[in-house]
Amino acid sequence: MTIPLAPQAALLVGVLSALSLGLLRRPPPSALRGVAIGSVVSAALLALQAPIGDAGSTAILITDAKSVGWLYLICLGALPLALWDDGTDDVFTALFLGSLLGMSLLASAANLPMLFIGLEFMSLPAYLLVARSRPGARALEAAVKYFFAGGVAGALFLLGLSLYYADTRSLAFSGTLTPLGQAGAALMAACALFKLGAFPLNWWLPDAYEAAAPEVSGFLSTAMKSAAVLFLMRLCELAPEARFAAFLPAIGAVTALTGAILALRQQNLQRLFAYSSISHAGLLIIGVGAWAAAGRSADGVTALLFFLGVYAFMSNGVFAFIKHSGLETRAQLKGRGPALAVPAVAFTVLLFSLGGIPPTGGFLAKLLVLWRAVDADLLWPAIAGGVSALISLAYYLGMTRDLWFEAPSGPAPKPGPGAALVIACAAGALLLGAAPWFMSGLIGTIWP
Amino acid sequence: MTMPLTALWMVPLAGAALCAVAGPRAKHVALGASALFLFLAAGLAWMQKSNAAFAVINELGPILAYGISYRLSADALSFGMIVLTAFLNLICVIASWDLKVPAGYWSCFLALAAALTGVFLARDLFFFYIFWEATLIPMFFIIGLWGSSGRQHAAVKFFLFTFAGSVFMLLAILALVSAHHRVTGVWTWDLAVLDARALGAAAPLVFWGLVLGFAVKIPMIPLHTWLPDAHTEAPAAGSVMLAGVMLKMGVYGLLRVAIPLFPTVSWDALPILGGLAAFSTIYGALCAMAQTDLKRMIAYSSIAHLGFCLLGVLSRTSQGLAGGTLQLVNHGLTTGALFLMVGFLYERSHKRGLADFGDLATRAPYLAFFFGFATLASIGLPGLNGFVGEFMSLSGALESGPPIFAFAGVLGVTLAAGYALPAFQAVFWAPAGPGSVSDKVIDLNLRERAILWTLSGLMLWIGLYPQPWLAWFEPALRGLVR
């Protein structure tokens, strides 16, 4: 028996259960943890049996190959945060699952208003997640900044939507566009680029990622980023004639370079990885541009899916290491390798993978995306992407040097829990590089 | 024997994994794995040599995706480089025997040997690139963890420089594979199948992308600035592997990838590439003259020596190719021996400046003998190996290409004597200065002498009777002659 939209239903049940548990005087932490982990896992499992392609032309929610693939990605990116959840804050659990529900709606949206609903459903809880994740004024300030940035993005989308509707009299797929519709599509794309942190709409991202708890930053940089990439792809599909797609490779190239260059001088680790995630977003935007330029082929989707899959391991892994080790700045990183032992080795593997060095998954991910760009005759964006990877190596290798080759100074913070998660993420990133054929087999089953 | 070539790179890799878990017995495991690796490599090489049916040993895996397939292929050139890798790896393990180092040290050397072997075996450009980059990781840790005072900076610089070249190499490979697919409709990364004519007018751009990757490794001036730091700061055995094998990857890449794929474009590029190579021979020698650090001097001399290799190889005459390839082996033996001896000196005195020693010939006669022997081989004394390689390279360069290249090469040979002999004199014969640490230096022990007897014996053999070595490489180079 197959039920359409079962994954979304599972997440909705999760949100409601978390809120109901919160009505108890002392909600049992194990129950809240169970709800968080259970909802994410069951959503992923239910996505497996979702019937593909049964939507009529008027449906607002569809289940196609992309939505299934991205549901996996989103659940994969969100699972670490579910594992970190200690079950003491029922509202946090509900917000987390609510944001995830928004992403799953976004993944299945078939027309523009539904895309907007999914977008806001995903974003609003995320602002509160940032605010609640850590005590203190800094998280609140970052959350307010994040909220205003998100509000601007939402307004851009609505403005674009109204222009688009004024032109086409349609809220869904459209074949031809006048300049009015073109402007509308471009504004909607600007909203998606905002969410991805594309240059020059990237200023809010480092503040939010730095102030939030590391595991929340991990969630934002993986699950949310995956959803934003699909958001951009859906816009390309809804308006195939839209001209904004032709600018994506250039925007991606500039974003990749900006993120890599700005990360060079960062001292705070979370801020550094925030800039690194901007750089990776640039590569993803190049990938979306190449996919759109090459006639939206399945190859381009595979490349993006693989990239995001590997990135879910890499980014969650490094943020988990920050949480586990308690280290906050690059100076504190110095000489800690031997004392932290296996998690430090795992962190090193993750750094090499982020830097795109074979034989790790990060290399293959960059290779696939840049290759799509070369194949679509986008040679200069591909070269810029390669150069950004090169620049980024300076800080990935720099952190490896700090960790292993330098002498420690001062007392180290006591490592907390989460070593297993760091190791699991590193193993995932390594396995996807050394034996990607399993993964391609997996994609092959989703993508006949 | 279904997968002999896979076994060749898996043996050192398995050794590396075993070392990591072997704890205090790691060095014994490393010795065993290195010996087995050399035995396997030499055995396969001998089989390949003695049986015409195995002139090229292929191992063809299935196509995985996008035409990427696990394909290995080994001819005389591959085996020459692999046996050199295995031999120097074993030498490095024996030379490091008394060091107080953790298990990771031995793991890194074996992992490096595995990745290098993969480079020399790969026929599929995807795996070629994977192995090529994988060599950087163990060497990064060898320099960064066990090097001398400036090791942190040198390790990062080494990695960044080589990776920078490789990024362009990868983009060039991608462009080639995509163009081949566009023209023929077939996805392939197989060197034996790829046809660069599909590129059309973009061919020179792609060729230079490839060459950029190789030129950093060789290193060709002006892309050489990582080398003096990396070679100087690396531990002695690390310098041996760097100079002995890793620099050869660049020349190997030219011989195996760039020239066969782009026979015409590469010939058109001769004035630039040959000019840079000729300039390297002179520039490297002049820089070496100015050094006060013994190890840094040898590092700069490597730049000059690789210039000779390039001059020979780029001439594309049978003499030049044979001489350039032989010079790859020669440089591995000679410079390897010199780096080891500087390492032995450094272990004893923690100094390696020219001014820190004097009158060592009376205190350490064995060291003086072997150092003198290797120095003479390095500057190309007739009767020793360097002469054969340099002579053949230069005669090749004279035969094709502008004579100015050969002239520059001859000048480079002369200049080599100008840095190597004064350095030898300052360390071994000149009276000890006030700050001299010569009295801390005790002579080589039996283990160290055994290593150097082996290396010196090989230098003499190649110098007196190079025919078997030349005949060895000849079939693999035949197709490259213009």
Short mmCIF file of C-alpha atoms in Angstrom, two decimals, chain A residues 156 159-161 163-164 167 177-190 242-244:
data_model
loop_
_atom_site.label_atom_id
_atom_site.label_comp_id
_atom_site.label_asym_id
_atom_site.label_seq_id
_atom_site.Cartn_x
_atom_site.Cartn_y
_atom_site.Cartn_z
CA LEU A 156 11.32 39.46 -3.12
CA LEU A 159 6.99 40.62 -5.64
CA GLY A 160 8.41 38.31 -8.31
CA LEU A 161 5.38 36.05 -8.06
CA LEU A 163 4.92 40.17 -11.67
CA TYR A 164 5.07 36.64 -13.03
CA ASP A 167 2.40 38.34 -17.22
CA LEU A 177 7.61 35.02 -20.85
CA THR A 178 7.49 38.73 -21.62
CA PRO A 179 10.02 41.07 -19.98
CA LEU A 180 7.58 41.51 -17.09
CA GLY A 181 7.52 37.78 -16.45
CA GLN A 182 11.29 37.63 -16.87
CA ALA A 183 11.66 40.23 -14.12
CA GLY A 184 9.29 38.26 -11.92
CA ALA A 185 11.22 35.02 -12.42
CA ALA A 186 14.49 36.81 -11.72
CA LEU A 187 13.14 38.21 -8.42
CA MET A 188 11.96 34.78 -7.37
CA ALA A 189 15.38 33.36 -8.22
CA ALA A 190 16.95 36.13 -6.13
CA ALA A 242 13.57 32.50 -17.86
CA ARG A 243 16.80 34.31 -18.58
CA PHE A 244 18.05 34.32 -15.01
#
